[in-house]
Short mmCIF file of C-alpha atoms and ligand atoms in Angstrom, two decimals:
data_model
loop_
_atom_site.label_atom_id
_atom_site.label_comp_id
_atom_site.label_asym_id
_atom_site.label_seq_id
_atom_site.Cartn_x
_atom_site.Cartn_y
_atom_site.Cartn_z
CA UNK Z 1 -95.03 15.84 -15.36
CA UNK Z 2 -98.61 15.45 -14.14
CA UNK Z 3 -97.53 11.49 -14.36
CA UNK Z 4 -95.09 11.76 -11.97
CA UNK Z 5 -97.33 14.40 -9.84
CA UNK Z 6 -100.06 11.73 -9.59
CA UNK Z 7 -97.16 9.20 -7.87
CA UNK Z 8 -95.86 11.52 -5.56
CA UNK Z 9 -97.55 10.59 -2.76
CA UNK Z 10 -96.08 6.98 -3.23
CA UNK Z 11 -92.82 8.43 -4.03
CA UNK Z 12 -92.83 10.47 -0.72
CA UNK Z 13 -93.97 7.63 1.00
CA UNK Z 14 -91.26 5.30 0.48
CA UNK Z 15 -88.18 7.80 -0.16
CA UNK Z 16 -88.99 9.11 3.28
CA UNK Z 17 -87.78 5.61 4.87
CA UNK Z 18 -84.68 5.87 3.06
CA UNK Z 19 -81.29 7.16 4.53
CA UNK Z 20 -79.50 8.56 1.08
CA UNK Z 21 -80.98 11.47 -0.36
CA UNK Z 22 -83.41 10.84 -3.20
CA UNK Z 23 -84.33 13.54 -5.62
CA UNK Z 24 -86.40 12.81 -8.94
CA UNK Z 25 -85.82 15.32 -12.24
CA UNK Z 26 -87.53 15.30 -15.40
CA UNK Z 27 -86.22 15.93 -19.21
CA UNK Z 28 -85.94 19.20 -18.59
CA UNK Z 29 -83.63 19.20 -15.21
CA UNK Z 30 -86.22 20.30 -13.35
CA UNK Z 31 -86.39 19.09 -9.69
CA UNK Z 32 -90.09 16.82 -9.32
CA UNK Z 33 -89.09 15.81 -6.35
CA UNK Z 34 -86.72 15.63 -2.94
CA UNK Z 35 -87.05 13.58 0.22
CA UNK Z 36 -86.57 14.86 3.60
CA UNK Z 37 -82.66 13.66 3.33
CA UNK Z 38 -82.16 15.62 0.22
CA UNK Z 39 -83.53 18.71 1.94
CA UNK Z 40 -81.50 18.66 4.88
CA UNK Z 41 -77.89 17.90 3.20
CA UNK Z 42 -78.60 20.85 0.48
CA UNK Z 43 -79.87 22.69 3.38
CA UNK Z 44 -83.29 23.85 1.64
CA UNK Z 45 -87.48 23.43 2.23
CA UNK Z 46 -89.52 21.17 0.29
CA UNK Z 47 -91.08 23.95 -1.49
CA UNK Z 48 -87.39 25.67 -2.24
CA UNK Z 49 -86.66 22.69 -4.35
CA UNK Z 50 -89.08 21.57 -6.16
CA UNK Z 51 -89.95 22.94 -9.34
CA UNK Z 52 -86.59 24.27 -9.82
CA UNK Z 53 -83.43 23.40 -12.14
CA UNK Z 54 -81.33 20.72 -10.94
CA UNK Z 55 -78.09 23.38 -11.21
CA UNK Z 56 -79.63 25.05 -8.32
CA UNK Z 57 -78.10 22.12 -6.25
CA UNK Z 58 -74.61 22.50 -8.20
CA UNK Z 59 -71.67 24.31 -7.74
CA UNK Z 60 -71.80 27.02 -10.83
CA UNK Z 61 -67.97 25.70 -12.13
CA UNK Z 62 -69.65 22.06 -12.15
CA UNK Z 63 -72.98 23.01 -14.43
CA UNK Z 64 -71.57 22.44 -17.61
CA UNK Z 65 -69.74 19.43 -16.91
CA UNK Z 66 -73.25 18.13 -15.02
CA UNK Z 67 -75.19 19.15 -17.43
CA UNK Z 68 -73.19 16.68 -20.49
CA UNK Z 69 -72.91 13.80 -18.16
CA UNK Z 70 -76.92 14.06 -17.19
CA UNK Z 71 -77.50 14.05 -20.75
CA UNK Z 72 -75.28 11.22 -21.73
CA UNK Z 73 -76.61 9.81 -18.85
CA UNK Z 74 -80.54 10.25 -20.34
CA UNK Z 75 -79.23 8.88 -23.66
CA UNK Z 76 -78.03 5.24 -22.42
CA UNK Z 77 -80.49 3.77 -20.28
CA UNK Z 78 -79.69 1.62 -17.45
CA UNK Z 79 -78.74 2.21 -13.92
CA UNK Z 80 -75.27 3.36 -12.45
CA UNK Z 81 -73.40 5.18 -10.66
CA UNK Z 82 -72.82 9.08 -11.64
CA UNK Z 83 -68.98 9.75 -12.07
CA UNK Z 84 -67.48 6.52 -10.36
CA UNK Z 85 -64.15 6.82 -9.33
CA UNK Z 86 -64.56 10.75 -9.25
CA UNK Z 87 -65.72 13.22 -6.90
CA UNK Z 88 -68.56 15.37 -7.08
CA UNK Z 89 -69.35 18.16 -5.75
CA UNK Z 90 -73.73 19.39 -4.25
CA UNK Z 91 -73.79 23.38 -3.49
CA UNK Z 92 -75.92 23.68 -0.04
CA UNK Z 93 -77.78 26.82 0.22
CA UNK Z 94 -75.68 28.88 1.65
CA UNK Z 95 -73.48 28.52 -1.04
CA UNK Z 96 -71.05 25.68 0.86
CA UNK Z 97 -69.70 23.06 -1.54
CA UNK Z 98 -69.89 19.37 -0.39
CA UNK Z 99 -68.94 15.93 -2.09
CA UNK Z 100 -71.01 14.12 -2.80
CA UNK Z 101 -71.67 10.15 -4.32
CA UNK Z 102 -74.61 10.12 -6.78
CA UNK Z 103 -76.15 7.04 -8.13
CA UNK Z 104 -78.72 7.43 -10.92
CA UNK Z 105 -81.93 5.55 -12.35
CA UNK Z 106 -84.15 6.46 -15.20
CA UNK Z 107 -87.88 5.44 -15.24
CA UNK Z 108 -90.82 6.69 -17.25
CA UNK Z 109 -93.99 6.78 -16.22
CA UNK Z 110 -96.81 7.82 -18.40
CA UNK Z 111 -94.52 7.90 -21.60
CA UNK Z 112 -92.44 10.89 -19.65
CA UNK Z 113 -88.34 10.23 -18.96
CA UNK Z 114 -87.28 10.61 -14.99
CA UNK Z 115 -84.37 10.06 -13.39
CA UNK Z 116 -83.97 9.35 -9.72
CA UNK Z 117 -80.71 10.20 -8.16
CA UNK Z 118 -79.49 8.87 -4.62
CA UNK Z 119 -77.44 10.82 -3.53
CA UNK Z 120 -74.80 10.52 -0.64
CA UNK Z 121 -73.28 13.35 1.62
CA UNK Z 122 -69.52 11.61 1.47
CA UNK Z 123 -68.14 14.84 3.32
CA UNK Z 124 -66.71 12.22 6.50
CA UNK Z 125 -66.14 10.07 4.29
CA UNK Z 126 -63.66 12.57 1.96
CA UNK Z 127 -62.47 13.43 4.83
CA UNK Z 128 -61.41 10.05 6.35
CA UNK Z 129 -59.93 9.37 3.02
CA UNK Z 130 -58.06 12.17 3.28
CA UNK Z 131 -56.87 11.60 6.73
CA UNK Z 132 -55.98 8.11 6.01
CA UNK Z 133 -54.37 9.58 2.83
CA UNK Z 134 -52.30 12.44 5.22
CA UNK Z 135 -51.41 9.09 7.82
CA UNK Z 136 -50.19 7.00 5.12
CA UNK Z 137 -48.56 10.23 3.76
CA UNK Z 138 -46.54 10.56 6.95
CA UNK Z 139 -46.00 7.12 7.65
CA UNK Z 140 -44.52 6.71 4.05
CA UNK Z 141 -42.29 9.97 5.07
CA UNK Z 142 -41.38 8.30 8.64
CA UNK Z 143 -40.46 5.45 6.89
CA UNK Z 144 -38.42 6.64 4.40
CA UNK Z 145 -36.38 8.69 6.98
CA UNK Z 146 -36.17 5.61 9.41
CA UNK Z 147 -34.66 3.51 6.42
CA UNK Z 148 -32.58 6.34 5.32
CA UNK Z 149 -31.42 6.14 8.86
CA UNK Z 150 -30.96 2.45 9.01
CA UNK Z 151 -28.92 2.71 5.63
CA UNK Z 152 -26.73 5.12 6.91
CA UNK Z 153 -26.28 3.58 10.61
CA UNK Z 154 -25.57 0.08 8.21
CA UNK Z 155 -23.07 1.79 6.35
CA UNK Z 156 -21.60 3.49 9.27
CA UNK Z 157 -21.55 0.10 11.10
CA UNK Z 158 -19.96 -1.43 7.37
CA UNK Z 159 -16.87 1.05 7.72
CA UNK Z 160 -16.40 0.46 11.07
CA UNK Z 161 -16.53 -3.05 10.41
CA UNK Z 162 -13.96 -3.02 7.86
CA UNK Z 163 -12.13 -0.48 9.68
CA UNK Z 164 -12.03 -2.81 11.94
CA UNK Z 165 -10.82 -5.58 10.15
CA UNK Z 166 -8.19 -3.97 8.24
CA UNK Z 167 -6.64 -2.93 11.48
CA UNK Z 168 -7.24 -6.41 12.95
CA UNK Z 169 -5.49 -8.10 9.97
CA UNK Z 170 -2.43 -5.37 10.53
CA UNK Z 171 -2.49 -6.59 14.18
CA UNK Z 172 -2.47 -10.10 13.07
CA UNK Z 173 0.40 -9.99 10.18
CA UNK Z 174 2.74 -7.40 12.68
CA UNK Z 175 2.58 -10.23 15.42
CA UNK Z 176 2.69 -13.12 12.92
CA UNK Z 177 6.08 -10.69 11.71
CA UNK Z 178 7.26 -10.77 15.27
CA UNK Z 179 6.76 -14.43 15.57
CA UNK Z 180 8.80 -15.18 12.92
CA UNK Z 181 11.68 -12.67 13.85
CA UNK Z 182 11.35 -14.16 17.01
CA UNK Z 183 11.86 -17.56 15.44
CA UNK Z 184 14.86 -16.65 13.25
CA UNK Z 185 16.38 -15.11 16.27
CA UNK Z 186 16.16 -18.60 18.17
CA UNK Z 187 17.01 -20.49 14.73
CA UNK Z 188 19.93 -18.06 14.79
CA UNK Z 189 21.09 -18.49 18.42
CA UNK Z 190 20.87 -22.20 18.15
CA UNK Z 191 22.74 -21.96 14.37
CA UNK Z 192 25.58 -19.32 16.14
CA UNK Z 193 25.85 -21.86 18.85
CA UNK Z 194 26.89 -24.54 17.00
CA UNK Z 195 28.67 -22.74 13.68
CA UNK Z 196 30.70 -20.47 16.09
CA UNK Z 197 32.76 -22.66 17.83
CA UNK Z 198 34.50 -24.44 14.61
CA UNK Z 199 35.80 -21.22 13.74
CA UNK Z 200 36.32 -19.65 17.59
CA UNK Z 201 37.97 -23.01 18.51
CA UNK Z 202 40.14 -22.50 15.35
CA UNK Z 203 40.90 -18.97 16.21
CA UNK Z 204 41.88 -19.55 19.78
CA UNK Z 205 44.14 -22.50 18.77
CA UNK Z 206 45.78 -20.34 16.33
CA UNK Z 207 46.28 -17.14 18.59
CA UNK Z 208 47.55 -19.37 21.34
CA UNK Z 209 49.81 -21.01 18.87
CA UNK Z 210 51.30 -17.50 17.56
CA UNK Z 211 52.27 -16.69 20.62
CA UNK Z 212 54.77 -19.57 20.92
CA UNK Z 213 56.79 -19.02 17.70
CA UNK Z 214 58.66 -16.29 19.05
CA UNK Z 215 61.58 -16.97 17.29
CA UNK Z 216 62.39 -15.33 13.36
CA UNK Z 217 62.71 -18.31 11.53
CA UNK Z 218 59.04 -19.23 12.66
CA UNK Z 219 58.06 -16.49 10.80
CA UNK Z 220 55.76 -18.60 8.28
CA UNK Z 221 54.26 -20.73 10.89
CA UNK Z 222 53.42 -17.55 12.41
CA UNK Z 223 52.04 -16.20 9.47
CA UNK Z 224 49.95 -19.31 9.01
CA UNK Z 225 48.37 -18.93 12.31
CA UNK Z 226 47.35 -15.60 11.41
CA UNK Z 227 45.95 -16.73 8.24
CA UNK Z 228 43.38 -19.18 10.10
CA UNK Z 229 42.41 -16.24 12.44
CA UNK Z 230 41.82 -13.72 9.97
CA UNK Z 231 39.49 -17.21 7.74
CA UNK Z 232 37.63 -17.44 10.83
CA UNK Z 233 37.35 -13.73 11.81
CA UNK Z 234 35.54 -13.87 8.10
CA UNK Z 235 33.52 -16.73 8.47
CA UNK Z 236 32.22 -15.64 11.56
CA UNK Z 237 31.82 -12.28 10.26
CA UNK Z 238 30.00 -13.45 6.89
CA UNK Z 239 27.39 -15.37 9.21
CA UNK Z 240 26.86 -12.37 11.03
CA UNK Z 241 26.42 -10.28 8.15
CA UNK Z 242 24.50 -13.08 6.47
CA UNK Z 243 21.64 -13.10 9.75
CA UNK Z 244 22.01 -8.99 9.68
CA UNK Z 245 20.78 -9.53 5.99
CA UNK Z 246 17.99 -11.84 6.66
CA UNK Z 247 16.78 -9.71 9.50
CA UNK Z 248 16.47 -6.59 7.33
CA UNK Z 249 14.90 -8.43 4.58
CA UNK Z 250 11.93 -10.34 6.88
CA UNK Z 251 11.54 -7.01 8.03
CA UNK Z 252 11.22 -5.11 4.99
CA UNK Z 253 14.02 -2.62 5.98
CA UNK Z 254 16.64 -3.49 2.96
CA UNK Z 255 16.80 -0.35 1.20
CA UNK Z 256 18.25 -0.77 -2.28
CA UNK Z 257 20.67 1.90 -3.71
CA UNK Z 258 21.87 2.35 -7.65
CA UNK Z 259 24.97 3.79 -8.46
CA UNK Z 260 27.09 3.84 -11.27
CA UNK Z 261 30.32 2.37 -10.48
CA UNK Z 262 33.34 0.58 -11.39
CA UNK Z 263 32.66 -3.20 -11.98
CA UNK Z 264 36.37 -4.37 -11.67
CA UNK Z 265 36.45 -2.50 -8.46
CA UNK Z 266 34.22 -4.30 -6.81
CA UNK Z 267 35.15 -7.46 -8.45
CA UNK Z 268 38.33 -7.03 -7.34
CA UNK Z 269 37.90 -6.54 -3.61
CA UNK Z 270 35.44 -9.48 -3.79
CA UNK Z 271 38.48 -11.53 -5.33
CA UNK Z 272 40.53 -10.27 -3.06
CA UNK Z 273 38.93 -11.04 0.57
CA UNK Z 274 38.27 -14.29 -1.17
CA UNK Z 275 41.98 -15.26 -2.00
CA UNK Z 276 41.97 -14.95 1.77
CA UNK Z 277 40.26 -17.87 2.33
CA UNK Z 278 41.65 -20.21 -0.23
CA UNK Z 279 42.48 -23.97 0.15
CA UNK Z 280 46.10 -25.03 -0.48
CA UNK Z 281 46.79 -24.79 -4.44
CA UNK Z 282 43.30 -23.18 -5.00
CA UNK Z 283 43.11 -20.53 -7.49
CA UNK Z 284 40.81 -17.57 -8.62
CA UNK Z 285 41.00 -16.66 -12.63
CA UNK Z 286 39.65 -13.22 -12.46
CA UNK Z 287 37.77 -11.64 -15.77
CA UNK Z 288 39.29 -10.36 -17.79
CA UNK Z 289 36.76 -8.32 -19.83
CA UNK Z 290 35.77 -5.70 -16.93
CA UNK Z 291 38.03 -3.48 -17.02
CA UNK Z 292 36.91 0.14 -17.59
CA UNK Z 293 33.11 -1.29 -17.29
CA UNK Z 294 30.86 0.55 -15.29
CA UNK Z 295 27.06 -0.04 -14.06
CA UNK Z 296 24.54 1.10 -12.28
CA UNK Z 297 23.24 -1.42 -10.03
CA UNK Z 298 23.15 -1.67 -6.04
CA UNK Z 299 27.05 -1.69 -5.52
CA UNK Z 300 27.02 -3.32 -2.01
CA UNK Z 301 24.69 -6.16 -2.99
CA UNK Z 302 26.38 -6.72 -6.06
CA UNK Z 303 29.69 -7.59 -3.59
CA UNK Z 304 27.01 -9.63 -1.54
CA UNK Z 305 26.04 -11.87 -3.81
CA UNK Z 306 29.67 -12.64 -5.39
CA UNK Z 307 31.25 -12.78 -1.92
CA UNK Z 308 28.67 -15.53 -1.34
CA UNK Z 309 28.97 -17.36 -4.25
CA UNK Z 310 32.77 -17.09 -4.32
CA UNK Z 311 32.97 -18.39 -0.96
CA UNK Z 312 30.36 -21.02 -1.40
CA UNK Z 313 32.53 -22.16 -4.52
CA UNK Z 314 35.93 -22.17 -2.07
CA UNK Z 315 34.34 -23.58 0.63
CA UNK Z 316 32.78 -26.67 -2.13
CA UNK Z 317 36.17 -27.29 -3.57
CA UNK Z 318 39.19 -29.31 -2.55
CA UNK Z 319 42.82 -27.67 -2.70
CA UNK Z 320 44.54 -27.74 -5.87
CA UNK Z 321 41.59 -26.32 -7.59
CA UNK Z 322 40.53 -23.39 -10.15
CA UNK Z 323 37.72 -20.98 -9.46
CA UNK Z 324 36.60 -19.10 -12.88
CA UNK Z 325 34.78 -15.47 -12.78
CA UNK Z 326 32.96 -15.20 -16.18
CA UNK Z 327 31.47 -11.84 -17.12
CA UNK Z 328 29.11 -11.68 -19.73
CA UNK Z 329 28.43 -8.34 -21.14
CA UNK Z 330 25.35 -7.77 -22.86
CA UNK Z 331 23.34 -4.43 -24.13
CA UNK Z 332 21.22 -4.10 -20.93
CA UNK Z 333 21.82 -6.88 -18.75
CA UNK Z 334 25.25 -8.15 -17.32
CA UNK Z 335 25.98 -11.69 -16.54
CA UNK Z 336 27.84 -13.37 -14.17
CA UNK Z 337 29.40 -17.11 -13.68
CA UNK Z 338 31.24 -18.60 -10.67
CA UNK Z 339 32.55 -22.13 -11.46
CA UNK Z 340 33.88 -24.62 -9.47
CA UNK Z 341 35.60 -27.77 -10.11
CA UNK Z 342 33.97 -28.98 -6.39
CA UNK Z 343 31.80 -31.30 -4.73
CA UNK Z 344 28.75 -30.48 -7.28
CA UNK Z 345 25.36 -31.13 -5.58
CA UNK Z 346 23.25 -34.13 -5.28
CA UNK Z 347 20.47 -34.15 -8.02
CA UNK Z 348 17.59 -34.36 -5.53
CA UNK Z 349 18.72 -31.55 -3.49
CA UNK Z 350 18.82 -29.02 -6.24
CA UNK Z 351 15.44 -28.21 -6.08
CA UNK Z 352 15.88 -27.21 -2.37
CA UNK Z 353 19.04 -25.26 -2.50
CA UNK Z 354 17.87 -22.00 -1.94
CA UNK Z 355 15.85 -22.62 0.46
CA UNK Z 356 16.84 -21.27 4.04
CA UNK Z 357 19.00 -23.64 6.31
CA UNK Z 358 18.84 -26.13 3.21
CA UNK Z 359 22.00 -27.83 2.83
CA UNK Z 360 22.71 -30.72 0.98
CA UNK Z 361 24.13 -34.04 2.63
CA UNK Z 362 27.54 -33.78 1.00
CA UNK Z 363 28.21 -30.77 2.60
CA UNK Z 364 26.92 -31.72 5.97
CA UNK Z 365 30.62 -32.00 7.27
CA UNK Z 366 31.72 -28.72 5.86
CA UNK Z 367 30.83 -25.58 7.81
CA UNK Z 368 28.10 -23.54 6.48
CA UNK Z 369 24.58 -22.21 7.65
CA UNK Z 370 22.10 -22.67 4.76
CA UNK Z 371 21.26 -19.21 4.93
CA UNK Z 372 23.94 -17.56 2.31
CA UNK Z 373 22.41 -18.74 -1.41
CA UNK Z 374 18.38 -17.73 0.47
CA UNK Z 375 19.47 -14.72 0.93
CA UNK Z 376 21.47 -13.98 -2.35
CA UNK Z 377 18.13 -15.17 -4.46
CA UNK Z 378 16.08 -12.15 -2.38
CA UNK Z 379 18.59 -9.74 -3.32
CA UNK Z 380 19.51 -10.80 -6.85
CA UNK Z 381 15.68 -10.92 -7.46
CA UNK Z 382 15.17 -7.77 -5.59
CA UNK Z 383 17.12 -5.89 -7.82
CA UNK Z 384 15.57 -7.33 -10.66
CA UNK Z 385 17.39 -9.74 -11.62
CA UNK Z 386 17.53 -13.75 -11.79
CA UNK Z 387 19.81 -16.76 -10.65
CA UNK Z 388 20.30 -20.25 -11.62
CA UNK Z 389 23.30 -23.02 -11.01
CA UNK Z 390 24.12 -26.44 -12.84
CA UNK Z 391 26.19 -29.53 -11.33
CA UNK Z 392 27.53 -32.26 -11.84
CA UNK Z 393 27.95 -34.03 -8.77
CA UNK Z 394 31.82 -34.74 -8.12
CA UNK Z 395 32.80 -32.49 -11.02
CA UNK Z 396 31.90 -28.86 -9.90
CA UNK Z 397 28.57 -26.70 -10.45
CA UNK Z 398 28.38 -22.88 -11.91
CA UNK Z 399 26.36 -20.48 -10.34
CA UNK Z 400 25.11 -17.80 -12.92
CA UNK Z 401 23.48 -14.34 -11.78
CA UNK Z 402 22.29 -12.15 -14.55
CA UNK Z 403 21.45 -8.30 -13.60
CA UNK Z 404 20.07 -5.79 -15.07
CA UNK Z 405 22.21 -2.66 -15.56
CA UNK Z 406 19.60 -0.25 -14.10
CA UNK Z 407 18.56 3.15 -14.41
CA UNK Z 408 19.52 5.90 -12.19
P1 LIG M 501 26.00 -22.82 3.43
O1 LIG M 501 27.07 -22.83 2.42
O2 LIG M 501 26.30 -21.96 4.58
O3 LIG M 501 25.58 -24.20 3.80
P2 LIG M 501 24.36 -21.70 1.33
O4 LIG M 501 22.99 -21.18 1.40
O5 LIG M 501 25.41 -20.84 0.78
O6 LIG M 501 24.68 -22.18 2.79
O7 LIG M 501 24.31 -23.02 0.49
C1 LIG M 501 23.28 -23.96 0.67
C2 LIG M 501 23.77 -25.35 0.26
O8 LIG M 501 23.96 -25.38 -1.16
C3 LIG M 501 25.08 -25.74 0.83
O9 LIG M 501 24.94 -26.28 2.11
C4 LIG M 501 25.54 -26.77 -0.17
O10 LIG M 501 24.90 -28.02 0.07
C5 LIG M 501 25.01 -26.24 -1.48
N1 LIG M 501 26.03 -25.46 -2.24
C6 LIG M 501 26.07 -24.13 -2.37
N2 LIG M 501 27.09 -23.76 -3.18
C7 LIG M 501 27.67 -24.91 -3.57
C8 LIG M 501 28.77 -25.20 -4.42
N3 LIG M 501 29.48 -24.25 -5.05
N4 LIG M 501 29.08 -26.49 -4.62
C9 LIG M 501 28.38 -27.46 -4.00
N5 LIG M 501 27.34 -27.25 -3.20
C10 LIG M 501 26.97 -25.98 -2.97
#
């Protein structure tokens, strides 16, 4: 102690030039000495201080935690920093608590153990930190609600967006819809143009021609006359129904409608409008395994598809000539063959037949649209089932539909 006494004056002398607060304690904890900094952050007089325990300069819930550290402190030599990285805490006189930064260095003198402690008031400091801390805090918050924000004006703009584009692609297939329809309605006007007036010629020929057989005995001439007005009543009426079909179907509209019903019913009607239209000597050899056979299918396309195919088969065929109906009946699925002894078709226009407005060169001077077997294929495959033909060209060609019975 007296060691330490005899150096004051030095110690006074140069601590007093210093800006942190220096205070000196011995073994025992027990203030030597303070400089003028010291004094004013604890808020005491020099003669306050000195001489007394260190605690009186720390907070009473800090002593024992000071006192271990000190200690450890005394036990390793060597300069450093008191409690880096944590705060500590001075107690002014009138009781106030401040943080503080402490940096500690031992030194004997006289064979007696000192330490000197500089000491820091970090009060603006602590509180910068802690204002920087509360900015950060609220520019972390601001943040986070300007990007929740963003997200949600993103995903608003994302629905939108795809709002936007679903709609847009309706727009775009509705007019790309109407564009077609609007080009099958001119295909069809120019088609009607030119397949109408075979059939209207015939028809006005014929009805102009009745009218001059007025006398009995010209009853069959009469009769025949009749017979080409009623084929091209048909013919024209089949085209018409054939377009009415297409329409429905590029539009979506064909509504499909099982029943159960009598098979040789409608087979027989179909056979029956047909016979209407035969060639000289031509012949239909109706089924004869139908009878009392019923399905359920879509009755009207059903009589669609074997009108078509009937026709197509009369219309392919010279006079003198069978047509065959084959029925196959099997456990869930019914089959169905029209064979002609015709024209047959051309090898490489087979894999274009059911195309629309496909028609193959032999046929080119027969009358006929290209639209019928298109449409058939939608339907038969609509209903769920399937169609296929084979030919030989010059010998005839069978056109096979297979349907499914259905379920009601
Ligand atoms: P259309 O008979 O009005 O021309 P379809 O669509 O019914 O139209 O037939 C397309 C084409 O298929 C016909 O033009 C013809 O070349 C060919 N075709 C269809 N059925 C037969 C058949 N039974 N015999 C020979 N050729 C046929």
């Amino acid at each position: 102690m007296r060691g330490f006494e005899k150096n004051k004056k030095i110690f006074n002398l140069l601590s007093e030039a210093v800006s942190e607060g220096i205070l000196v304690i011995n073994q025992e904890r027990i203030i030597m000495a303070t400089n003028h900094r010291t004094n004013e952050m604890f808020g005491y007089e020099d003669k306050d201080i000195n001489g007394n325990n260190l605690n009186l300069l720390i907070p009473d819930s800090f002593h024992k935690v000071h006192n271990e550290y000190v200690e450890s402190f005394s036990k390793s030599s060597g300069q450093r920093r008191m409690a880096h990285g944590r705060t500590l805490y001075g107690k002014r006189k009138s009781g106030e608590q401040f943080p503080i930064e402490v940096g500690l260095n031992p030194f004997s003198i006289d064979g007696e153990s000192y330490v000197m402690a500089l000491i820091i008031d970090v009060t603006g400091k602590k509180e910068q930190e802690r204002q920087i801390k509360e900015l950060n805090a609220q520019l972390q918050q601001k943040i986070e609600t300007r990007t929740q924000e963003l997200e949600q004006t993103v995903a608003k703009l994302t629905k939108e967006i795809k709002l936007r584009e679903v709609a847009e692609s309706k727009i775009k297939s509705a007019l790309q819809k109407e564009r077609e329809l609007n080009e099958l309605k001119t295909e069809f006007l120019s088609l009607v143009s030119h397949e109408f007036k075979t059939p209207l010629s015939g028809i006005l020929t014929s009805a102009t021609l009745v009218g001059k057989y007025k006398f009995e005995n010209q009853q069959e001439k009469r009769e025949k006359h009749l017979n080409t007005i009623i084929g091209g009543v048909h013919l024209l009426t089949g085209i018409l129904n054939d377009f009415l079909s297409l329409e429905r179907l590029e539009k979506g509209k064909e509504v499909y409608s099982y029943t159960k019903f009598s098979l040789s019913k409608v087979v027989n009607e179909v056979v029956y409008n047909a016979n209407m239209q035969l060639k000289d000597g031509q012949k239909i050899n109706y089924p004869e395994n139908i009878d009392e056979v019923e399905i359920i299918q879509d009755e009207r396309i059903l009589s669609l598809v074997l009108t078509n195919l009937l026709h197509n088969a009369i219309k392919y065929s010279s006079e003198n000539t069978d047509i065959d109906i084959k029925v196959e009946l099997r456990a869930d699925e019914i089959g169905f063959h029209i064979i002609d002894q015709g024209i047959g078709i051309p090898e490489k226009s087979r894999k274009h037949i059911f195309k629309r407005y496909f028609r193959a060169e032999n046929a080119l001077l027969i009358q006929g649209s290209g639209i019928g077997l298109n449409i058939v294929k939608e339907h038969v495959e609509n209903v769920g089932g399937n169609i296929s033909f084979s030919s030989i060209i010059g010998k005839g060609s069978v056109f096979s539909v297979v349907l499914p019975f259905g379920t009601l």
